[in-house]
Coordinates of C-alpha atoms in Angstrom, one line a residue:
X27 CA -22.8 6.1 -1.5
X28 CA -23.7 3.0 -0.9
X29 CA -22.4 0.4 1.9
X30 CA -23.3 -3.3 0.4
X31 CA -20.5 -6.0 0.4
X32 CA -19.4 -8.6 -1.4
X33 CA -21.3 -12.1 0.4
X34 CA -18.1 -13.7 0.3
X35 CA -15.8 -11.4 1.6
X36 CA -13.2 -12.9 3.9
X37 CA -13.0 -10.6 7.5
X38 CA -9.6 -9.8 8.1
X39 CA -8.3 -9.7 12.1
X40 CA -5.1 -8.6 13.2
X41 CA -2.4 -11.8 13.5
X42 CA -3.4 -12.4 17.3
X43 CA -7.6 -12.4 15.9
X44 CA -8.4 -8.6 17.1
X45 CA -10.2 -6.3 15.0
X46 CA -7.9 -4.5 12.5
X47 CA -7.5 -0.5 13.9
X48 CA -8.7 1.7 10.7
X49 CA -8.7 5.5 11.7
X50 CA -10.3 7.7 9.2
X51 CA -9.0 11.2 8.5
X52 CA -11.3 14.2 6.6
X53 CA -12.6 17.7 7.9
X54 CA -16.2 16.5 6.1
X55 CA -17.9 14.9 9.8
X56 CA -20.8 13.1 7.5
X57 CA -17.6 11.6 5.0
X58 CA -16.5 10.2 8.3
X59 CA -19.1 8.9 9.2
X60 CA -20.1 7.0 6.4
X61 CA -16.7 5.6 5.7
X62 CA -16.7 4.8 9.7
X63 CA -19.6 3.2 9.7
X64 CA -18.7 1.2 6.6
X65 CA -15.5 0.5 7.9
X66 CA -17.1 -1.2 10.9
X67 CA -19.8 -3.5 9.4
X68 CA -16.3 -5.0 7.7
X69 CA -15.6 -6.1 11.9
X70 CA -12.5 -3.6 12.1
X71 CA -12.0 -1.1 14.9
X72 CA -12.2 2.6 13.4
X73 CA -11.6 6.1 14.8
X74 CA -11.6 9.9 13.1
X75 CA -9.6 12.3 12.7
X76 CA -11.0 15.3 11.4
X77 CA -7.8 18.0 10.5
X78 CA -3.7 17.0 10.0
X79 CA -2.4 17.6 13.4
X80 CA -5.6 15.4 15.6
X81 CA -4.7 12.7 13.2
X82 CA -1.1 12.8 14.0
X83 CA -1.6 12.8 17.7
X84 CA -4.7 10.0 16.9
X85 CA -1.7 8.2 15.5
X86 CA 0.8 8.8 18.0
X87 CA -1.5 6.8 20.8
X88 CA -3.2 4.6 18.8
X89 CA -1.0 2.9 16.5
X90 CA -3.6 2.2 13.8
X91 CA -3.2 -0.7 11.2
X92 CA -3.7 1.3 8.9
X93 CA -5.5 5.0 7.4
X94 CA -8.3 7.0 5.1
X95 CA -6.4 10.3 4.5
X96 CA -8.0 13.2 3.0
X97 CA -5.5 15.5 0.8
X98 CA -6.8 18.8 1.3
X99 CA -7.5 20.0 5.2
X100 CA -7.6 23.0 7.1
X101 CA -4.4 22.5 9.3
X102 CA -1.8 20.0 7.8
X103 CA -2.8 18.4 4.4
X104 CA -2.4 14.9 3.6
X105 CA 1.3 14.5 1.8
X106 CA 2.0 17.0 5.5
X107 CA 0.6 14.7 7.7
X108 CA 2.1 11.3 5.4
X109 CA 6.2 13.1 5.8
X110 CA 6.0 13.4 9.2
X111 CA 4.7 9.7 10.2
X112 CA 7.7 8.4 7.6
X113 CA 10.1 10.7 8.8
X114 CA 9.4 8.8 12.4
X115 CA 9.6 6.1 10.7
X116 CA 5.8 5.5 10.6
X117 CA 5.3 2.9 8.1
X118 CA 1.5 2.3 8.2
X119 CA -0.6 1.6 4.9
X120 CA -2.2 5.1 3.9
X121 CA -5.4 5.5 1.6
X122 CA -5.3 8.7 0.4
X123 CA -8.3 10.5 -0.2
X124 CA -9.2 13.4 -2.0
X125 CA -11.1 15.3 -5.0
X126 CA -8.4 15.6 -7.0
X127 CA -8.1 13.3 -9.7
X128 CA -4.8 14.4 -12.5
X129 CA -1.9 12.4 -13.1
X130 CA 0.1 15.2 -11.6
X131 CA -1.3 14.4 -8.3
X132 CA -1.9 10.6 -8.3
X133 CA 2.1 10.3 -8.9
X134 CA 2.5 13.0 -6.1
X135 CA 0.5 11.2 -3.4
X136 CA 2.1 7.9 -4.1
X137 CA 5.5 8.8 -4.8
X138 CA 5.3 10.5 -1.8
X139 CA 4.9 7.3 0.2
X140 CA 1.6 6.6 0.5
X141 CA 0.0 2.9 -0.9
X142 CA -3.0 3.7 -2.8
X143 CA -5.4 6.5 -4.0
X144 CA -9.2 6.9 -4.6
X145 CA -11.0 10.3 -5.5
X146 CA -14.3 12.1 -5.1
X147 CA -16.9 10.9 -5.6
X148 CA -16.2 7.5 -4.9
X149 CA -17.7 4.5 -3.9
X150 CA -17.3 2.9 0.1
X151 CA -16.9 -0.4 -1.5
X152 CA -13.9 0.7 -3.6
X153 CA -13.0 2.3 -1.0
X154 CA -12.9 -0.9 1.5
X155 CA -12.1 -2.9 -1.1
X156 CA -9.3 -1.1 -1.8
X157 CA -8.5 -1.2 1.6
X158 CA -8.9 -4.7 2.1
X159 CA -5.8 -4.5 -0.9
X160 CA -3.5 -2.4 1.3
X161 CA -4.3 -5.0 4.4
X162 CA -4.2 -7.5 3.0
X163 CA -0.4 -7.0 1.9
X164 CA 0.8 -5.5 5.2
X165 CA 2.0 -6.6 7.9
X166 CA -0.9 -7.2 10.4
X167 CA -2.8 -9.4 9.0
X168 CA -4.4 -12.6 8.5
X169 CA -3.3 -14.5 5.4
X170 CA -4.7 -17.1 3.0
X171 CA -3.2 -20.9 3.8
X172 CA -1.0 -22.4 1.5
X173 CA 2.4 -22.1 0.6
X174 CA 3.3 -18.8 1.2
X175 CA 6.7 -19.4 -0.2
X176 CA 8.6 -18.0 -3.3
X177 CA 12.0 -18.4 -4.4
X178 CA 14.3 -17.1 -7.0
X179 CA 17.4 -17.8 -6.3
X180 CA 19.1 -16.5 -3.3
X181 CA 15.6 -14.3 -2.3
X182 CA 13.5 -15.3 -0.6
X183 CA 9.7 -13.8 0.2
X184 CA 7.3 -15.7 2.5
X185 CA 3.0 -14.7 1.7
X186 CA 2.4 -15.5 4.9
X187 CA 4.7 -13.4 7.2
X188 CA 5.4 -10.9 4.9
X189 CA 9.2 -11.9 5.4
X190 CA 11.8 -11.2 2.7
X191 CA 15.4 -12.5 2.7
X192 CA 18.8 -12.4 0.4
X193 CA 21.3 -14.8 1.2
X194 CA 19.5 -15.1 4.6
X195 CA 19.8 -11.2 5.4
X196 CA 16.4 -10.0 6.0
X197 CA 15.5 -7.1 4.5
X198 CA 12.5 -4.3 5.6
X199 CA 9.8 -3.5 2.4
X200 CA 6.8 -1.7 2.8
X201 CA 3.3 -2.4 2.1
X202 CA 3.8 -1.3 -1.7
X203 CA 7.2 -2.3 -1.4
X204 CA 6.6 -5.8 -1.4
X205 CA 3.9 -6.3 -3.4
X206 CA 5.9 -5.0 -6.5
X207 CA 8.2 -7.4 -5.2
X208 CA 5.8 -10.4 -4.8
X209 CA 4.2 -9.5 -8.7
X210 CA 8.6 -9.5 -10.2
X211 CA 8.8 -12.9 -8.3
X212 CA 5.6 -14.7 -9.5
X213 CA 6.9 -13.9 -13.3
X214 CA 10.4 -14.6 -12.5
X215 CA 12.3 -14.7 -16.0
X216 CA 9.7 -12.7 -17.1
X217 CA 10.0 -8.6 -18.3
X218 CA 7.1 -6.9 -17.1
X219 CA 5.9 -3.7 -18.7
X220 CA 5.7 -0.4 -16.8
X221 CA 1.6 -0.3 -17.3
X222 CA 1.5 -4.1 -15.9
X223 CA 3.3 -3.3 -13.2
X224 CA 0.7 -0.2 -12.7
X225 CA -2.2 -1.9 -13.2
X226 CA -0.9 -4.8 -11.0
X227 CA 0.5 -3.0 -8.0
X228 CA -1.5 -0.1 -7.9
X229 CA -4.9 -1.0 -10.2
X230 CA -4.4 2.6 -11.7
X231 CA -4.3 3.9 -15.7
X232 CA -1.4 6.7 -15.3
X233 CA -2.1 7.6 -19.2
X234 CA 1.7 7.4 -19.5
X235 CA 3.3 8.7 -16.4
X236 CA 5.4 5.8 -15.4
X237 CA 7.1 7.9 -12.8
X238 CA 6.3 6.3 -10.0
X239 CA 7.4 3.0 -10.8
X240 CA 10.6 3.7 -11.4
X241 CA 10.7 5.2 -8.2
X242 CA 9.7 1.8 -6.3
X243 CA 12.0 -0.2 -8.3
X244 CA 15.1 2.3 -7.5
X245 CA 13.2 1.2 -3.5
X246 CA 13.9 -2.3 -4.5
X247 CA 17.8 -1.8 -5.8
X248 CA 19.0 -0.3 -2.9
X249 CA 17.2 -3.1 -0.6
X250 CA 17.8 -5.9 -2.7
X251 CA 20.4 -6.1 -5.1
X252 CA 22.6 -3.2 -2.4
X253 CA 26.3 -5.4 -2.0
X254 CA 24.9 -8.2 -4.2
X255 CA 25.1 -9.2 -7.7
X256 CA 21.8 -7.5 -9.0
X257 CA 19.0 -9.2 -9.5
X258 CA 16.0 -7.0 -11.0
X259 CA 16.9 -5.9 -14.4
X260 CA 16.0 -3.5 -17.1
X261 CA 15.2 -4.1 -20.2
X262 CA 15.5 -0.9 -22.1
X263 CA 12.3 0.2 -23.9
X264 CA 10.3 -3.1 -22.7
X265 CA 10.4 -2.6 -18.8
X266 CA 11.5 -5.0 -15.9
X267 CA 13.0 -8.9 -14.8
X268 CA 13.8 -10.7 -12.1
X269 CA 16.0 -13.1 -12.3
X270 CA 18.6 -15.4 -10.4
X271 CA 22.3 -14.6 -10.9
X272 CA 23.5 -18.5 -11.0

């Protein structure tokens, strides 16, 4: 594995300018050392944990901005750690790291509330790139300048503040839900296939397994369309589309 970095990669920080906090969790010390070195090269503050219990304790005390979380660990596995985090209303973006590479394992990790998935063996560059993607989609990083609002009907998404509102009502979204909604809103009235959504939001080919898209669309509908005229529509056999109600 190598640690070469793209020369033009912009440095990401917290909104207050301080270094991002990244928690790396794996029971292989040599792997956590390599990952920590690559992430520190990005200018981030990095801590490591060697198991699930250690990860939960560190997360509670240190409040990381993102986590790289191994699935297979001897005490609590990564899915159990994630479940406990989500039960505690902790929406920290999570990048799963595991030797498992089947479609079912990927879908299980993502539908459990994980935000992305990298399989071993991997390149450090890929882990860094995917983690940067999660951070950009989260509300804790500095975003690029420019026109930050996307408006579709009475639905407003601000790419700079990571705020969403429907008819003036604030809508709280996870990082993955936000990215899915942003993709839909950037393509209003355009039907997007499940394959297009998987490729854009998760950057993975699930070999036709589309349950993760269906699940996250249902999450969005509960938050965006609840008590309102529906904006997110299913085009049977094709995909999904968002359009204003009037």
